[in-house]
GROMACS .gro file of C-alpha atoms in nm:
model
  355
    1UNK     CA    1  -2.821   0.417   1.114
    2UNK     CA    2  -2.838   0.050   1.204
    3UNK     CA    3  -3.197   0.063   1.059
    4UNK     CA    4  -3.075   0.196   0.738
    5UNK     CA    5  -2.818  -0.091   0.709
    6UNK     CA    6  -3.054  -0.350   0.797
    7UNK     CA    7  -3.282  -0.230   0.505
    8UNK     CA    8  -3.000  -0.219   0.254
    9UNK     CA    9  -2.944  -0.590   0.276
   10UNK     CA   10  -3.310  -0.647   0.160
   11UNK     CA   11  -3.409  -0.748  -0.178
   12UNK     CA   12  -3.490  -0.467  -0.420
   13UNK     CA   13  -3.259  -0.235  -0.275
   14UNK     CA   14  -3.549   0.022  -0.217
   15UNK     CA   15  -3.385   0.264   0.011
   16UNK     CA   16  -3.446   0.550  -0.235
   17UNK     CA   17  -3.816   0.533  -0.189
   18UNK     CA   18  -3.800   0.502   0.181
   19UNK     CA   19  -3.530   0.729   0.297
   20UNK     CA   20  -3.460   0.985   0.017
   21UNK     CA   21  -3.650   1.305  -0.068
   22UNK     CA   22  -3.650   1.336  -0.427
   23UNK     CA   23  -3.632   1.663  -0.631
   24UNK     CA   24  -3.939   1.726  -0.857
   25UNK     CA   25  -3.712   1.744  -1.164
   26UNK     CA   26  -3.357   1.651  -1.252
   27UNK     CA   27  -3.118   1.957  -1.257
   28UNK     CA   28  -3.159   2.104  -1.607
   29UNK     CA   29  -2.908   2.274  -1.838
   30UNK     CA   30  -3.014   2.622  -1.704
   31UNK     CA   31  -2.919   2.516  -1.340
   32UNK     CA   32  -2.572   2.382  -1.459
   33UNK     CA   33  -2.488   2.704  -1.621
   34UNK     CA   34  -2.590   2.897  -1.328
   35UNK     CA   35  -2.393   2.687  -1.091
   36UNK     CA   36  -2.090   2.754  -1.294
   37UNK     CA   37  -2.136   3.116  -1.298
   38UNK     CA   38  -2.224   3.133  -0.921
   39UNK     CA   39  -1.959   3.299  -0.687
   40UNK     CA   40  -1.993   2.967  -0.487
   41UNK     CA   41  -1.827   2.765  -0.796
   42UNK     CA   42  -1.494   2.833  -0.980
   43UNK     CA   43  -1.320   2.645  -1.261
   44UNK     CA   44  -0.980   2.691  -1.381
   45UNK     CA   45  -0.832   2.457  -1.653
   46UNK     CA   46  -0.910   2.097  -1.520
   47UNK     CA   47  -0.962   2.238  -1.165
   48UNK     CA   48  -1.321   2.305  -1.027
   49UNK     CA   49  -1.445   2.406  -0.687
   50UNK     CA   50  -1.792   2.426  -0.537
   51UNK     CA   51  -1.932   2.553  -0.212
   52UNK     CA   52  -2.288   2.593  -0.044
   53UNK     CA   53  -2.156   2.900   0.118
   54UNK     CA   54  -2.324   3.163  -0.103
   55UNK     CA   55  -2.622   2.944  -0.204
   56UNK     CA   56  -2.980   3.004  -0.043
   57UNK     CA   57  -3.052   2.719   0.201
   58UNK     CA   58  -3.348   2.593   0.015
   59UNK     CA   59  -3.145   2.546  -0.309
   60UNK     CA   60  -2.824   2.390  -0.152
   61UNK     CA   61  -2.932   2.028  -0.207
   62UNK     CA   62  -3.015   2.082  -0.567
   63UNK     CA   63  -2.686   2.245  -0.643
   64UNK     CA   64  -2.503   1.998  -0.445
   65UNK     CA   65  -2.648   1.699  -0.619
   66UNK     CA   66  -2.569   1.866  -0.968
   67UNK     CA   67  -2.228   1.935  -0.885
   68UNK     CA   68  -2.146   1.578  -0.787
   69UNK     CA   69  -2.329   1.464  -1.107
   70UNK     CA   70  -2.115   1.681  -1.328
   71UNK     CA   71  -1.786   1.661  -1.151
   72UNK     CA   72  -1.784   1.321  -0.977
   73UNK     CA   73  -2.055   1.074  -0.932
   74UNK     CA   74  -2.426   1.118  -0.968
   75UNK     CA   75  -2.599   1.088  -0.617
   76UNK     CA   76  -2.926   1.113  -0.452
   77UNK     CA   77  -2.828   1.294  -0.135
   78UNK     CA   78  -3.036   1.353   0.189
   79UNK     CA   79  -2.917   1.565   0.494
   80UNK     CA   80  -2.933   1.380   0.819
   81UNK     CA   81  -3.027   1.657   1.034
   82UNK     CA   82  -3.273   1.958   1.006
   83UNK     CA   83  -2.986   2.220   0.992
   84UNK     CA   84  -2.886   2.366   0.655
   85UNK     CA   85  -2.674   2.151   0.433
   86UNK     CA   86  -2.310   2.259   0.444
   87UNK     CA   87  -2.069   2.123   0.166
   88UNK     CA   88  -1.760   2.201  -0.041
   89UNK     CA   89  -1.583   2.006  -0.291
   90UNK     CA   90  -1.242   2.064  -0.492
   91UNK     CA   91  -1.212   1.856  -0.808
   92UNK     CA   92  -0.946   1.784  -1.075
   93UNK     CA   93  -1.007   1.582  -1.387
   94UNK     CA   94  -0.814   1.398  -1.641
   95UNK     CA   95  -0.894   1.171  -1.935
   96UNK     CA   96  -0.875   0.870  -1.712
   97UNK     CA   97  -0.970   0.997  -1.356
   98UNK     CA   98  -1.165   1.223  -1.160
   99UNK     CA   99  -1.019   1.348  -0.815
  100UNK     CA  100  -1.212   1.531  -0.536
  101UNK     CA  101  -1.165   1.642  -0.177
  102UNK     CA  102  -1.498   1.660  -0.009
  103UNK     CA  103  -1.621   1.820   0.310
  104UNK     CA  104  -1.964   1.843   0.436
  105UNK     CA  105  -2.222   1.811   0.700
  106UNK     CA  106  -2.396   1.486   0.805
  107UNK     CA  107  -2.569   1.320   0.499
  108UNK     CA  108  -2.704   0.999   0.343
  109UNK     CA  109  -2.631   0.944  -0.016
  110UNK     CA  110  -2.750   0.671  -0.243
  111UNK     CA  111  -2.619   0.547  -0.589
  112UNK     CA  112  -2.963   0.442  -0.720
  113UNK     CA  113  -3.046   0.254  -1.032
  114UNK     CA  114  -3.221   0.570  -1.166
  115UNK     CA  115  -2.909   0.775  -1.091
  116UNK     CA  116  -2.694   0.512  -1.258
  117UNK     CA  117  -2.909   0.538  -1.577
  118UNK     CA  118  -2.903   0.913  -1.586
  119UNK     CA  119  -2.537   0.960  -1.487
  120UNK     CA  120  -2.327   0.660  -1.560
  121UNK     CA  121  -1.967   0.675  -1.490
  122UNK     CA  122  -1.817   0.347  -1.627
  123UNK     CA  123  -1.574   0.385  -1.344
  124UNK     CA  124  -1.417   0.238  -1.041
  125UNK     CA  125  -1.444   0.471  -0.719
  126UNK     CA  126  -1.186   0.481  -0.441
  127UNK     CA  127  -1.315   0.661  -0.119
  128UNK     CA  128  -1.036   0.779   0.117
  129UNK     CA  129  -1.179   0.839   0.481
  130UNK     CA  130  -0.963   1.125   0.616
  131UNK     CA  131  -1.156   1.197   0.931
  132UNK     CA  132  -1.444   1.028   1.136
  133UNK     CA  133  -1.622   0.730   1.001
  134UNK     CA  134  -1.894   0.626   0.757
  135UNK     CA  135  -2.074   0.315   0.639
  136UNK     CA  136  -2.112   0.176   0.290
  137UNK     CA  137  -2.373  -0.075   0.209
  138UNK     CA  138  -2.468  -0.270  -0.117
  139UNK     CA  139  -2.630  -0.595  -0.214
  140UNK     CA  140  -2.315  -0.783  -0.107
  141UNK     CA  141  -2.293  -0.659   0.260
  142UNK     CA  142  -2.189  -0.366   0.465
  143UNK     CA  143  -1.855  -0.195   0.563
  144UNK     CA  144  -1.769   0.059   0.832
  145UNK     CA  145  -1.491   0.297   0.695
  146UNK     CA  146  -1.267   0.460   0.943
  147UNK     CA  147  -1.010   0.745   0.918
  148UNK     CA  148  -0.703   0.581   0.726
  149UNK     CA  149  -0.918   0.320   0.547
  150UNK     CA  150  -1.007   0.328   0.170
  151UNK     CA  151  -1.296   0.146  -0.001
  152UNK     CA  152  -1.266   0.064  -0.360
  153UNK     CA  153  -1.602  -0.020  -0.567
  154UNK     CA  154  -1.766  -0.012  -0.902
  155UNK     CA  155  -1.907   0.320  -0.919
  156UNK     CA  156  -2.210   0.191  -1.136
  157UNK     CA  157  -2.316  -0.036  -0.863
  158UNK     CA  158  -2.635   0.061  -0.653
  159UNK     CA  159  -2.502   0.146  -0.307
  160UNK     CA  160  -2.576   0.366  -0.002
  161UNK     CA  161  -2.351   0.556   0.215
  162UNK     CA  162  -2.388   0.747   0.525
  163UNK     CA  163  -2.189   0.998   0.731
  164UNK     CA  164  -2.327   1.055   1.072
  165UNK     CA  165  -2.068   1.305   1.194
  166UNK     CA  166  -1.991   1.486   0.847
  167UNK     CA  167  -1.807   1.414   0.536
  168UNK     CA  168  -1.428   1.428   0.509
  169UNK     CA  169  -1.280   1.225   0.243
  170UNK     CA  170  -1.084   1.234  -0.091
  171UNK     CA  171  -1.226   1.039  -0.378
  172UNK     CA  172  -1.072   0.907  -0.712
  173UNK     CA  173  -1.253   0.744  -0.994
  174UNK     CA  174  -1.072   0.569  -1.262
  175UNK     CA  175  -1.239   0.488  -1.603
  176UNK     CA  176  -1.328   0.117  -1.640
  177UNK     CA  177  -1.121   0.078  -1.952
  178UNK     CA  178  -0.809   0.193  -1.777
  179UNK     CA  179  -0.891  -0.013  -1.455
  180UNK     CA  180  -0.934  -0.338  -1.656
  181UNK     CA  181  -0.598  -0.280  -1.812
  182UNK     CA  182  -0.415  -0.229  -1.485
  183UNK     CA  183  -0.598  -0.507  -1.305
  184UNK     CA  184  -0.524  -0.774  -1.552
  185UNK     CA  185  -0.889  -0.762  -1.688
  186UNK     CA  186  -1.047  -0.844  -1.350
  187UNK     CA  187  -1.334  -0.621  -1.239
  188UNK     CA  188  -1.440  -0.525  -0.896
  189UNK     CA  189  -1.731  -0.773  -0.825
  190UNK     CA  190  -1.739  -0.654  -0.476
  191UNK     CA  191  -1.608  -0.363  -0.259
  192UNK     CA  192  -1.270  -0.405  -0.131
  193UNK     CA  193  -1.110  -0.225   0.176
  194UNK     CA  194  -0.747  -0.115   0.206
  195UNK     CA  195  -0.541   0.079   0.479
  196UNK     CA  196  -0.374   0.386   0.366
  197UNK     CA  197  -0.309   0.558   0.696
  198UNK     CA  198  -0.313   0.504   1.071
  199UNK     CA  199  -0.579   0.255   1.131
  200UNK     CA  200  -0.740   0.222   1.468
  201UNK     CA  201  -0.663  -0.150   1.482
  202UNK     CA  202  -0.310  -0.066   1.428
  203UNK     CA  203  -0.294  -0.292   1.111
  204UNK     CA  204  -0.010  -0.169   0.878
  205UNK     CA  205  -0.101   0.030   0.575
  206UNK     CA  206  -0.063  -0.077   0.209
  207UNK     CA  207   0.218   0.096   0.075
  208UNK     CA  208   0.051   0.124  -0.267
  209UNK     CA  209  -0.282   0.259  -0.108
  210UNK     CA  210  -0.063   0.512   0.098
  211UNK     CA  211   0.094   0.640  -0.203
  212UNK     CA  212  -0.224   0.665  -0.406
  213UNK     CA  213  -0.369   0.891  -0.122
  214UNK     CA  214  -0.050   1.099  -0.111
  215UNK     CA  215  -0.069   1.134  -0.494
  216UNK     CA  216  -0.454   1.238  -0.495
  217UNK     CA  217  -0.383   1.488  -0.213
  218UNK     CA  218  -0.085   1.632  -0.415
  219UNK     CA  219  -0.252   1.628  -0.741
  220UNK     CA  220  -0.547   1.848  -0.607
  221UNK     CA  221  -0.298   2.082  -0.449
  222UNK     CA  222  -0.043   2.166  -0.726
  223UNK     CA  223  -0.086   2.358  -1.035
  224UNK     CA  224  -0.137   2.186  -1.367
  225UNK     CA  225   0.230   2.261  -1.476
  226UNK     CA  226   0.366   2.095  -1.166
  227UNK     CA  227   0.168   1.786  -1.212
  228UNK     CA  228   0.210   1.716  -1.560
  229UNK     CA  229   0.518   1.466  -1.517
  230UNK     CA  230   0.309   1.255  -1.304
  231UNK     CA  231   0.000   1.176  -1.527
  232UNK     CA  232   0.083   0.800  -1.524
  233UNK     CA  233   0.186   0.773  -1.155
  234UNK     CA  234  -0.169   0.690  -1.030
  235UNK     CA  235  -0.202   0.408  -1.291
  236UNK     CA  236   0.131   0.248  -1.195
  237UNK     CA  237   0.020   0.268  -0.808
  238UNK     CA  238  -0.324   0.136  -0.873
  239UNK     CA  239  -0.163  -0.152  -1.064
  240UNK     CA  240   0.053  -0.215  -0.769
  241UNK     CA  241  -0.255  -0.215  -0.532
  242UNK     CA  242  -0.470  -0.462  -0.731
  243UNK     CA  243  -0.219  -0.682  -0.874
  244UNK     CA  244   0.049  -0.698  -0.585
  245UNK     CA  245  -0.173  -0.717  -0.296
  246UNK     CA  246  -0.278  -1.025  -0.071
  247UNK     CA  247  -0.124  -1.343   0.022
  248UNK     CA  248   0.039  -1.447  -0.315
  249UNK     CA  249   0.214  -1.110  -0.333
  250UNK     CA  250   0.352  -1.189   0.029
  251UNK     CA  251   0.473  -1.533  -0.087
  252UNK     CA  252   0.645  -1.386  -0.393
  253UNK     CA  253   0.829  -1.127  -0.173
  254UNK     CA  254   0.957  -1.398   0.054
  255UNK     CA  255   1.082  -1.597  -0.234
  256UNK     CA  256   1.255  -1.291  -0.379
  257UNK     CA  257   1.438  -1.241  -0.060
  258UNK     CA  258   1.532  -1.602  -0.053
  259UNK     CA  259   1.676  -1.560  -0.420
  260UNK     CA  260   1.855  -1.242  -0.324
  261UNK     CA  261   2.030  -1.401  -0.022
  262UNK     CA  262   2.148  -1.692  -0.254
  263UNK     CA  263   2.299  -1.461  -0.484
  264UNK     CA  264   2.456  -1.191  -0.289
  265UNK     CA  265   2.809  -1.310  -0.385
  266UNK     CA  266   2.732  -1.248  -0.773
  267UNK     CA  267   2.804  -0.888  -0.866
  268UNK     CA  268   2.610  -0.940  -1.193
  269UNK     CA  269   2.277  -1.040  -1.035
  270UNK     CA  270   2.011  -0.802  -1.168
  271UNK     CA  271   1.658  -0.763  -1.160
  272UNK     CA  272   1.620  -0.956  -1.494
  273UNK     CA  273   1.758  -1.258  -1.315
  274UNK     CA  274   1.520  -1.264  -1.017
  275UNK     CA  275   1.237  -1.196  -1.267
  276UNK     CA  276   1.339  -1.520  -1.442
  277UNK     CA  277   1.368  -1.715  -1.109
  278UNK     CA  278   1.011  -1.595  -1.002
  279UNK     CA  279   0.861  -1.645  -1.354
  280UNK     CA  280   0.765  -1.284  -1.365
  281UNK     CA  281   0.840  -0.973  -1.591
  282UNK     CA  282   1.087  -0.712  -1.471
  283UNK     CA  283   0.790  -0.463  -1.447
  284UNK     CA  284   0.606  -0.691  -1.204
  285UNK     CA  285   0.922  -0.736  -0.990
  286UNK     CA  286   0.941  -0.368  -0.976
  287UNK     CA  287   0.597  -0.349  -0.850
  288UNK     CA  288   0.648  -0.619  -0.607
  289UNK     CA  289   0.923  -0.445  -0.436
  290UNK     CA  290   0.749  -0.105  -0.459
  291UNK     CA  291   0.446  -0.250  -0.281
  292UNK     CA  292   0.694  -0.320   0.006
  293UNK     CA  293   0.822   0.050  -0.008
  294UNK     CA  294   1.157  -0.039  -0.159
  295UNK     CA  295   1.337  -0.131  -0.495
  296UNK     CA  296   1.511  -0.433  -0.597
  297UNK     CA  297   1.846  -0.258  -0.618
  298UNK     CA  298   1.784  -0.079  -0.271
  299UNK     CA  299   1.697  -0.400  -0.113
  300UNK     CA  300   1.996  -0.587  -0.264
  301UNK     CA  301   2.250  -0.328  -0.167
  302UNK     CA  302   2.101  -0.309   0.178
  303UNK     CA  303   2.139  -0.703   0.219
  304UNK     CA  304   2.475  -0.674   0.086
  305UNK     CA  305   2.586  -0.412   0.328
  306UNK     CA  306   2.430  -0.606   0.629
  307UNK     CA  307   2.610  -0.926   0.527
  308UNK     CA  308   2.933  -0.738   0.506
  309UNK     CA  309   2.890  -0.574   0.841
  310UNK     CA  310   2.837  -0.897   1.001
  311UNK     CA  311   3.147  -1.045   0.850
  312UNK     CA  312   3.365  -0.759   0.948
  313UNK     CA  313   3.279  -0.806   1.301
  314UNK     CA  314   3.289  -1.192   1.312
  315UNK     CA  315   3.591  -1.259   1.084
  316UNK     CA  316   3.832  -1.007   1.216
  317UNK     CA  317   4.127  -1.153   1.014
  318UNK     CA  318   3.962  -1.188   0.679
  319UNK     CA  319   4.069  -0.921   0.452
  320UNK     CA  320   3.833  -0.639   0.355
  321UNK     CA  321   3.879  -0.728  -0.008
  322UNK     CA  322   3.768  -1.071   0.037
  323UNK     CA  323   3.457  -0.964   0.233
  324UNK     CA  324   3.383  -0.739  -0.049
  325UNK     CA  325   3.384  -0.991  -0.300
  326UNK     CA  326   3.180  -1.250  -0.091
  327UNK     CA  327   2.921  -0.961  -0.062
  328UNK     CA  328   2.903  -0.899  -0.440
  329UNK     CA  329   3.114  -0.586  -0.465
  330UNK     CA  330   3.321  -0.570  -0.782
  331UNK     CA  331   3.599  -0.373  -0.607
  332UNK     CA  332   3.717  -0.275  -0.258
  333UNK     CA  333   3.704   0.088  -0.322
  334UNK     CA  334   3.337   0.069  -0.431
  335UNK     CA  335   3.262  -0.144  -0.116
  336UNK     CA  336   3.429   0.096   0.107
  337UNK     CA  337   3.242   0.399  -0.031
  338UNK     CA  338   2.920   0.242  -0.019
  339UNK     CA  339   2.967   0.115   0.326
  340UNK     CA  340   3.068   0.444   0.472
  341UNK     CA  341   2.777   0.605   0.288
  342UNK     CA  342   2.513   0.360   0.441
  343UNK     CA  343   2.665   0.292   0.770
  344UNK     CA  344   2.848   0.611   0.853
  345UNK     CA  345   3.196   0.475   0.898
  346UNK     CA  346   3.446   0.265   0.695
  347UNK     CA  347   3.490  -0.104   0.699
  348UNK     CA  348   3.814  -0.067   0.887
  349UNK     CA  349   3.646   0.162   1.159
  350UNK     CA  350   3.380  -0.111   1.187
  351UNK     CA  351   3.652  -0.341   1.312
  352UNK     CA  352   3.785  -0.089   1.546
  353UNK     CA  353   3.453  -0.033   1.697
  354UNK     CA  354   3.396  -0.401   1.774
  355UNK     CA  355   3.748  -0.434   1.914
   0.00000   0.00000   0.00000
C-alpha cells in the first residue's frame, strides 16, 4: 500500500498503467441490460441493488465496474487478492444526489482521466467510512480514512482509493450545480475530511456531518413515500457543513452566546435581532446553531432557565416574579411552567431544596 501511495504523488498520475488490469472493451449496452435483468441486480422506483453473488467469478469485475458507472461513479477496479471479487451495493437516486451503501472485498479503485471522460459525474462525492480504514490519494496529497470519518472531493478529479481489508462505506454524490449554490459558489479544490462518528483520536464529530450520515443511512432504508418530505434535508445539512465549519463558525457562535447573555432580560429578543447583531441572515443564524446541535430558541430558553435557577438559589428573598422578569419571561405563570418542565420541579421547590 505504501508503494501505491508513493506512486500517486508522482507526476502524470500513471497508476492506471502500472497497477490496474484493464478490460478489453468498455461494458456495452448489452451488458448493462443483462445486468439489470440478472437475479443479482434489482431495481424499484429510484432504488437499485446489486450483488456479485450469482455472477460467475470471471465476470464479476466487469459487472461491478458497469454497475458503479451507471449507478454511482465510473471507476477502474482491481481486486487486491487472488480470491474472487465479492461486492454488493444498494443505491438510491434523486435529481440532485446519488446515494449508496457499499460492501465488498479488498480492492484498489481509480478515477482515471479516461474514466472521467467516459463517465463524467459533474458532482461532489462524500465517502463515509463505516468500518475498517482506507486511503485516498490525488495530486494534492494522501489521506487515511478511518471509521467515523468522511472525505469530500470533486468526483471528476483523478484519484486512487485502496481498501486493504474490504470496503464498508456509504457514498453520497451531489450535483455540482446544487453544491455550488449551497457552498456560496466555492468549489472543492482539494479533498476535505470531516468526522461524523466516533473517531479513534477522540475528536468530536461535526454535527452537520453526523446528521448527513444519518440522513443517507435512513434514505437508503425507507420507502419512497416515507422519505418524500425530506427531499431538501440533505441540501440544508450540506449547507451547514460547508458554510458553517471552521474557526470563523466557532467565533460567530461565541459572539452569538455573548449577545444572548446580554439580552436575557429582553422578552422580545428574537432570532432576527441576533442576526442583525452578527450581520447575518436569519437562515445563516439557524444553520450556525444547528451546526452546534441546538437552535436559537432552545439555547436562549436554556440560558434563561439556568440564570433563573442561579438567582433562585443565591437571592433567596427576591420575589419569583422579579426573577422571572430579569430572565426574560413575560409572566410568572409562563416562567413557573417552563421551569418545571425543564428542571423537574417548581421555582419555589428550588428554594426549598437549597434550604
